[in-house]
PDB file of C-alpha atoms in Angstrom:
ATOM      1  CA  MET A   1    -161.001 -88.059-182.477  1.00  0.00           C
ATOM      2  CA  ARG A   2    -158.569 -86.014-184.543  1.00  0.00           C
ATOM      3  CA  ALA A   3    -155.587 -87.429-182.665  1.00  0.00           C
ATOM      4  CA  LEU A   4    -156.921 -90.968-183.124  1.00  0.00           C
ATOM      5  CA  ALA A   5    -157.330 -90.355-186.889  1.00  0.00           C
ATOM      6  CA  ALA A   6    -153.810 -89.045-187.119  1.00  0.00           C
ATOM      7  CA  ASP A   7    -152.506 -92.179-185.374  1.00  0.00           C
ATOM      8  CA  ARG A   8    -154.350 -94.384-187.899  1.00  0.00           C
ATOM      9  CA  ILE A   9    -152.769 -92.426-190.754  1.00  0.00           C
ATOM     10  CA  VAL A  10    -149.276 -92.944-189.297  1.00  0.00           C
ATOM     11  CA  VAL A  11    -149.997 -96.693-188.844  1.00  0.00           C
ATOM     12  CA  ARG A  12    -151.069 -96.936-192.582  1.00  0.00           C
ATOM     13  CA  VAL A  13    -147.823 -95.359-193.796  1.00  0.00           C
ATOM     14  CA  PRO A  14    -145.443 -98.227-194.705  1.00  0.00           C
ATOM     15  CA  ALA A  15    -142.609 -98.744-192.196  1.00  0.00           C
ATOM     16  CA  MET A  16    -140.074 -98.597-195.041  1.00  0.00           C
ATOM     17  CA  PHE A  17    -141.298 -95.224-196.131  1.00  0.00           C
ATOM     18  CA  ARG A  18    -141.204 -93.861-192.525  1.00  0.00           C
ATOM     19  CA  ALA A  19    -137.640 -95.191-192.196  1.00  0.00           C
ATOM     20  CA  LEU A  20    -136.655 -93.527-195.483  1.00  0.00           C
ATOM     21  CA  VAL A  21    -138.075 -90.159-194.430  1.00  0.00           C
ATOM     22  CA  SER A  22    -136.265 -90.432-191.065  1.00  0.00           C
ATOM     23  CA  MET A  23    -132.987 -91.216-192.837  1.00  0.00           C
ATOM     24  CA  LEU A  24    -133.452 -88.271-195.219  1.00  0.00           C
ATOM     25  CA  VAL A  25    -134.075 -85.891-192.338  1.00  0.00           C
ATOM     26  CA  LEU A  26    -131.039 -87.215-190.478  1.00  0.00           C
ATOM     27  CA  CYS A  27    -128.791 -86.913-193.578  1.00  0.00           C
ATOM     28  CA  GLY A  28    -130.029 -83.352-194.066  1.00  0.00           C
ATOM     29  CA  ALA A  29    -129.224 -82.365-190.551  1.00  0.00           C
ATOM     30  CA  ILE A  30    -125.696 -83.918-190.801  1.00  0.00           C
ATOM     31  CA  GLY A  31    -125.236 -82.093-194.165  1.00  0.00           C
ATOM     32  CA  ILE A  32    -126.089 -78.751-192.581  1.00  0.00           C
ATOM     33  CA  ILE A  33    -123.496 -79.391-189.816  1.00  0.00           C
ATOM     34  CA  VAL A  34    -120.788 -80.424-192.224  1.00  0.00           C
ATOM     35  CA  GLU A  35    -121.485 -77.493-194.583  1.00  0.00           C
ATOM     36  CA  GLY A  36    -121.362 -75.059-191.647  1.00  0.00           C
ATOM     37  CA  ARG A  37    -117.928 -76.401-190.600  1.00  0.00           C
ATOM     38  CA  ALA A  38    -116.697 -76.397-194.230  1.00  0.00           C
ATOM     39  CA  ARG A  39    -117.797 -72.776-194.566  1.00  0.00           C
ATOM     40  CA  ILE A  40    -115.628 -71.865-191.562  1.00  0.00           C
ATOM     41  CA  LEU A  41    -112.653 -73.672-193.014  1.00  0.00           C
ATOM     42  CA  ARG A  42    -113.003 -72.030-196.423  1.00  0.00           C
ATOM     43  CA  SER A  43    -113.660 -68.449-195.411  1.00  0.00           C
ATOM     44  CA  GLY A  44    -112.676 -68.046-191.727  1.00  0.00           C
ATOM     45  CA  SER A  45    -109.763 -65.934-190.676  1.00  0.00           C
ATOM     46  CA  GLU A  46    -106.661 -67.967-189.894  1.00  0.00           C
ATOM     47  CA  VAL A  47    -105.050 -67.770-186.433  1.00  0.00           C
ATOM     48  CA  ARG A  48    -101.983 -69.569-185.121  1.00  0.00           C
ATOM     49  CA  LEU A  49    -102.495 -71.093-181.669  1.00  0.00           C
ATOM     50  CA  LYS A  50     -99.745 -72.152-179.358  1.00  0.00           C
ATOM     51  CA  THR A  51    -100.482 -75.342-177.503  1.00  0.00           C
ATOM     52  CA  ALA A  52     -99.833 -75.834-173.825  1.00  0.00           C
ATOM     53  CA  PRO A  53     -98.970 -78.993-171.815  1.00  0.00           C
ATOM     54  CA  VAL A  54    -101.790 -81.413-170.723  1.00  0.00           C
ATOM     55  CA  ASP A  55    -101.824 -84.456-168.519  1.00  0.00           C
ATOM     56  CA  PRO A  56     -99.676 -87.105-170.328  1.00  0.00           C
ATOM     57  CA  ARG A  57    -102.416 -89.626-169.795  1.00  0.00           C
ATOM     58  CA  ASP A  58    -104.696 -87.457-171.949  1.00  0.00           C
ATOM     59  CA  LEU A  59    -102.299 -86.860-174.842  1.00  0.00           C
ATOM     60  CA  PHE A  60    -103.777 -89.416-177.165  1.00  0.00           C
ATOM     61  CA  ARG A  61    -107.072 -91.221-176.842  1.00  0.00           C
ATOM     62  CA  GLY A  62    -107.756 -93.616-179.741  1.00  0.00           C
ATOM     63  CA  ASP A  63    -107.835 -91.492-182.863  1.00  0.00           C
ATOM     64  CA  TYR A  64    -108.224 -88.150-181.054  1.00  0.00           C
ATOM     65  CA  VAL A  65    -105.428 -85.894-179.972  1.00  0.00           C
ATOM     66  CA  VAL A  66    -106.344 -83.915-176.838  1.00  0.00           C
ATOM     67  CA  LEU A  67    -105.207 -80.269-177.117  1.00  0.00           C
ATOM     68  CA  ASN A  68    -104.727 -77.461-174.630  1.00  0.00           C
ATOM     69  CA  TYR A  69    -103.803 -73.923-175.604  1.00  0.00           C
ATOM     70  CA  ASP A  70    -102.198 -70.824-174.145  1.00  0.00           C
ATOM     71  CA  ILE A  71    -105.582 -69.086-174.613  1.00  0.00           C
ATOM     72  CA  SER A  72    -107.371 -71.912-172.748  1.00  0.00           C
ATOM     73  CA  THR A  73    -106.664 -70.134-169.482  1.00  0.00           C
ATOM     74  CA  LEU A  74    -107.187 -66.370-169.454  1.00  0.00           C
ATOM     75  CA  ASP A  75    -105.989 -63.986-166.748  1.00  0.00           C
ATOM     76  CA  LEU A  76    -108.799 -61.434-166.843  1.00  0.00           C
ATOM     77  CA  SER A  77    -106.856 -58.904-164.754  1.00  0.00           C
ATOM     78  CA  GLY A  78    -104.572 -58.376-167.720  1.00  0.00           C
ATOM     79  CA  LEU A  79    -107.279 -58.143-170.408  1.00  0.00           C
ATOM     80  CA  GLN A  80    -109.644 -55.502-171.587  1.00  0.00           C
ATOM     81  CA  GLY A  81    -113.434 -56.139-171.295  1.00  0.00           C
ATOM     82  CA  ASP A  82    -115.578 -57.893-168.714  1.00  0.00           C
ATOM     83  CA  ARG A  83    -114.634 -59.529-165.455  1.00  0.00           C
ATOM     84  CA  ASP A  84    -117.618 -61.254-163.949  1.00  0.00           C
ATOM     85  CA  PHE A  85    -117.814 -64.557-165.847  1.00  0.00           C
ATOM     86  CA  GLY A  86    -119.379 -67.610-164.393  1.00  0.00           C
ATOM     87  CA  ARG A  87    -119.269 -71.277-165.275  1.00  0.00           C
ATOM     88  CA  GLY A  88    -121.009 -71.977-168.603  1.00  0.00           C
ATOM     89  CA  ASP A  89    -121.097 -68.333-169.659  1.00  0.00           C
ATOM     90  CA  PRO A  90    -120.354 -67.604-173.327  1.00  0.00           C
ATOM     91  CA  ILE A  91    -117.164 -65.589-173.754  1.00  0.00           C
ATOM     92  CA  HIS A  92    -115.828 -63.683-176.721  1.00  0.00           C
ATOM     93  CA  VAL A  93    -112.063 -63.505-176.743  1.00  0.00           C
ATOM     94  CA  GLN A  94    -110.250 -60.864-178.843  1.00  0.00           C
ATOM     95  CA  LEU A  95    -107.053 -62.169-180.291  1.00  0.00           C
ATOM     96  CA  THR A  96    -104.211 -60.231-181.945  1.00  0.00           C
ATOM     97  CA  PRO A  97    -101.070 -61.585-183.588  1.00  0.00           C
ATOM     98  CA  GLY A  98     -98.074 -61.479-181.329  1.00  0.00           C
ATOM     99  CA  THR A  99     -94.484 -60.744-182.411  1.00  0.00           C
ATOM    100  CA  ASP A 100     -93.939 -64.488-182.797  1.00  0.00           C
ATOM    101  CA  GLY A 101     -97.007 -64.823-185.108  1.00  0.00           C
ATOM    102  CA  PHE A 102     -99.048 -66.685-182.542  1.00  0.00           C
ATOM    103  CA  ALA A 103    -102.407 -65.217-181.464  1.00  0.00           C
ATOM    104  CA  ARG A 104    -102.487 -63.728-177.963  1.00  0.00           C
ATOM    105  CA  PRO A 105    -105.634 -62.549-176.026  1.00  0.00           C
ATOM    106  CA  VAL A 106    -106.155 -58.889-175.529  1.00  0.00           C
ATOM    107  CA  GLY A 107    -109.741 -58.810-174.342  1.00  0.00           C
ATOM    108  CA  ALA A 108    -112.611 -61.009-173.035  1.00  0.00           C
ATOM    109  CA  TYR A 109    -116.226 -59.903-173.445  1.00  0.00           C
ATOM    110  CA  LYS A 110    -119.757 -61.104-172.847  1.00  0.00           C
ATOM    111  CA  ILE A 111    -120.902 -59.515-176.087  1.00  0.00           C
ATOM    112  CA  ARG A 112    -118.823 -59.693-179.265  1.00  0.00           C
ATOM    113  CA  PRO A 113    -116.816 -56.461-179.664  1.00  0.00           C
ATOM    114  CA  PRO A 114    -116.045 -54.742-182.966  1.00  0.00           C
ATOM    115  CA  VAL A 115    -112.465 -55.365-184.100  1.00  0.00           C
ATOM    116  CA  ASN A 116    -110.151 -53.816-186.650  1.00  0.00           C
ATOM    117  CA  GLY A 117    -107.042 -54.872-188.560  1.00  0.00           C
ATOM    118  CA  ALA A 118    -105.676 -58.335-187.992  1.00  0.00           C
ATOM    119  CA  ASP A 119    -107.615 -58.929-184.754  1.00  0.00           C
ATOM    120  CA  VAL A 120    -110.253 -61.594-184.594  1.00  0.00           C
ATOM    121  CA  VAL A 121    -112.768 -62.613-181.983  1.00  0.00           C
ATOM    122  CA  ILE A 122    -113.208 -66.290-181.089  1.00  0.00           C
ATOM    123  CA  GLU A 123    -116.209 -67.528-179.130  1.00  0.00           C
ATOM    124  CA  GLY A 124    -116.008 -70.069-176.354  1.00  0.00           C
ATOM    125  CA  HIS A 125    -117.673 -70.917-173.037  1.00  0.00           C
ATOM    126  CA  VAL A 126    -116.307 -70.757-169.577  1.00  0.00           C
ATOM    127  CA  LEU A 127    -115.407 -74.106-167.984  1.00  0.00           C
ATOM    128  CA  THR A 128    -114.153 -72.763-164.666  1.00  0.00           C
ATOM    129  CA  ALA A 129    -114.122 -69.346-163.111  1.00  0.00           C
ATOM    130  CA  GLY A 130    -111.599 -68.311-160.378  1.00  0.00           C
ATOM    131  CA  ALA A 131    -108.844 -70.365-162.047  1.00  0.00           C
ATOM    132  CA  CYS A 132    -105.124 -69.857-161.574  1.00  0.00           C
ATOM    133  CA  PRO A 133    -103.633 -68.103-164.607  1.00  0.00           C
ATOM    134  CA  ARG A 134    -100.544 -69.213-166.445  1.00  0.00           C
ATOM    135  CA  ALA A 135     -97.110 -67.616-165.950  1.00  0.00           C
ATOM    136  CA  GLU A 136     -95.011 -66.493-168.915  1.00  0.00           C
ATOM    137  CA  ASN A 137     -93.205 -69.869-168.965  1.00  0.00           C
ATOM    138  CA  GLY A 138     -96.576 -71.680-169.347  1.00  0.00           C
ATOM    139  CA  THR A 139     -96.861 -73.108-165.911  1.00  0.00           C
ATOM    140  CA  VAL A 140     -99.936 -72.532-163.731  1.00  0.00           C
ATOM    141  CA  ASP A 141     -99.266 -69.762-161.208  1.00  0.00           C
ATOM    142  CA  CYS A 142    -101.555 -69.553-158.133  1.00  0.00           C
ATOM    143  CA  SER A 143     -99.305 -67.176-156.182  1.00  0.00           C
ATOM    144  CA  ARG A 144    -100.624 -63.940-157.624  1.00  0.00           C
ATOM    145  CA  THR A 145    -104.343 -64.089-158.262  1.00  0.00           C
ATOM    146  CA  ARG A 146    -107.187 -66.387-159.042  1.00  0.00           C
ATOM    147  CA  ASN A 147    -108.859 -64.050-161.461  1.00  0.00           C
ATOM    148  CA  GLY A 148    -108.504 -66.559-164.303  1.00  0.00           C
ATOM    149  CA  VAL A 149    -111.052 -68.435-166.388  1.00  0.00           C
ATOM    150  CA  ARG A 150    -110.730 -71.747-168.173  1.00  0.00           C
ATOM    151  CA  VAL A 151    -112.274 -71.571-171.586  1.00  0.00           C
ATOM    152  CA  ALA A 152    -113.286 -74.203-174.174  1.00  0.00           C
ATOM    153  CA  TYR A 153    -113.490 -73.180-177.831  1.00  0.00           C
ATOM    154  CA  GLY A 154    -114.439 -76.493-179.414  1.00  0.00           C
ATOM    155  CA  LEU A 155    -110.834 -76.986-180.508  1.00  0.00           C
ATOM    156  CA  GLU A 156    -109.771 -79.210-177.716  1.00  0.00           C
ATOM    157  CA  SER A 157    -109.686 -82.457-179.649  1.00  0.00           C
ATOM    158  CA  TYR A 158    -108.563 -83.293-183.115  1.00  0.00           C
ATOM    159  CA  PHE A 159    -109.344 -86.369-185.151  1.00  0.00           C
ATOM    160  CA  VAL A 160    -106.254 -88.116-186.627  1.00  0.00           C
ATOM    161  CA  PRO A 161    -106.649 -90.710-189.396  1.00  0.00           C
ATOM    162  CA  GLN A 162    -106.140 -94.206-187.938  1.00  0.00           C
ATOM    163  CA  GLY A 163    -102.545 -95.310-187.776  1.00  0.00           C
ATOM    164  CA  THR A 164    -101.012 -91.837-188.394  1.00  0.00           C
ATOM    165  CA  GLY A 165    -101.009 -90.476-184.865  1.00  0.00           C
ATOM    166  CA  LEU A 166     -97.860 -92.085-183.497  1.00  0.00           C
ATOM    167  CA  ALA A 167     -95.658 -89.018-184.229  1.00  0.00           C
ATOM    168  CA  ILE A 168     -98.143 -86.717-182.493  1.00  0.00           C
ATOM    169  CA  GLU A 169     -98.455 -89.133-179.534  1.00  0.00           C
ATOM    170  CA  ARG A 170     -94.698 -88.875-178.900  1.00  0.00           C
ATOM    171  CA  THR A 171     -94.395 -85.113-179.529  1.00  0.00           C
ATOM    172  CA  GLU A 172     -94.131 -82.566-176.787  1.00  0.00           C
ATOM    173  CA  ARG A 173     -97.028 -80.145-176.894  1.00  0.00           C
ATOM    174  CA  SER A 174     -94.577 -77.220-176.997  1.00  0.00           C
ATOM    175  CA  ARG A 175     -93.669 -78.340-180.518  1.00  0.00           C
ATOM    176  CA  LEU A 176     -97.256 -78.509-181.745  1.00  0.00           C
ATOM    177  CA  GLU A 177     -98.962 -75.683-183.517  1.00  0.00           C
ATOM    178  CA  ILE A 178    -102.570 -75.446-184.477  1.00  0.00           C
ATOM    179  CA  VAL A 179    -103.906 -73.181-187.290  1.00  0.00           C
ATOM    180  CA  ALA A 180    -107.589 -72.520-186.714  1.00  0.00           C
ATOM    181  CA  ALA A 181    -110.166 -70.843-188.887  1.00  0.00           C
ATOM    182  CA  VAL A 182    -112.410 -68.336-187.136  1.00  0.00           C
ATOM    183  CA  ALA A 183    -115.658 -67.180-188.742  1.00  0.00           C
ATOM    184  CA  PRO A 184    -117.055 -63.642-188.303  1.00  0.00           C
ATOM    185  CA  SER A 185    -119.586 -65.165-185.891  1.00  0.00           C
ATOM    186  CA  GLY A 186    -116.754 -66.362-183.646  1.00  0.00           C
ATOM    187  CA  SER A 187    -117.231 -70.089-184.420  1.00  0.00           C
ATOM    188  CA  SER A 188    -113.917 -71.875-185.076  1.00  0.00           C
ATOM    189  CA  ALA A 189    -112.558 -75.062-186.483  1.00  0.00           C
ATOM    190  CA  ILE A 190    -109.047 -76.666-186.621  1.00  0.00           C
ATOM    191  CA  LYS A 191    -107.608 -76.247-190.106  1.00  0.00           C
ATOM    192  CA  ARG A 192    -104.036 -77.530-189.814  1.00  0.00           C
ATOM    193  CA  LEU A 193    -101.751 -79.243-187.341  1.00  0.00           C
ATOM    194  CA  LEU A 194     -97.989 -78.641-187.547  1.00  0.00           C
ATOM    195  CA  ILE A 195     -95.017 -80.058-185.633  1.00  0.00           C
ATOM    196  CA  ASP A 196     -91.949 -77.820-185.548  1.00  0.00           C
ATOM    197  CA  GLY A 197     -93.552 -75.717-188.213  1.00  0.00           C
ATOM    198  CA  LYS A 198     -94.062 -78.621-190.616  1.00  0.00           C
ATOM    199  CA  LEU A 199     -97.491 -79.689-191.789  1.00  0.00           C
ATOM    200  CA  VAL A 200     -98.695 -83.016-190.294  1.00  0.00           C
ATOM    201  CA  HIS A 201    -102.449 -82.921-190.982  1.00  0.00           C
ATOM    202  CA  ALA A 202    -104.726 -80.549-192.890  1.00  0.00           C
ATOM    203  CA  GLU A 203    -108.503 -80.525-193.036  1.00  0.00           C
ATOM    204  CA  PRO A 204    -110.082 -80.563-196.532  1.00  0.00           C
ATOM    205  CA  PRO A 205    -112.265 -77.472-197.162  1.00  0.00           C
ATOM    206  CA  PHE A 206    -115.424 -79.603-197.539  1.00  0.00           C
TER     207      PHE A 206
END
């Protein structure tokens, strides 16, 4: 009877009012997501990420640039931390600035480790375990070991305003640089995109 009474109450509520409430709830949820990302951009630690080649067919899809990074494939045998990661596992990657200013991985952990100095920890999830690591020249090397993991950080695509992506579409990935903001929680967001060190796109901090 109570369930029936509740159904009658819902029916009596005007459809316009129900639609308005649903819209307000949806807008609130979107606002929370946007504010969370804006908080990362405003207060997150900046890291410079070197991009790596991807399939030419995937370079540009509509208004999204598809990105791959040196830190997208990790050779666990050369890092501190854990080894037994499986597909879908969360992974916390400790990054430290290299001599060239770009972030390089020094550790991979299942639980976020404490860090000091200029190091940051970025969170991702494992796409593939047992992958071939990259050689120093950036090419995939399967001759040594398959103790690598492919990792996604949520930074693999970047929205470009319509009509402004031609220069990026024609640019070699080795010339691209991404500056990402990393929050203390490990969440990250793309902050700036540069070509040959020159700013091409920047995200507003809101």
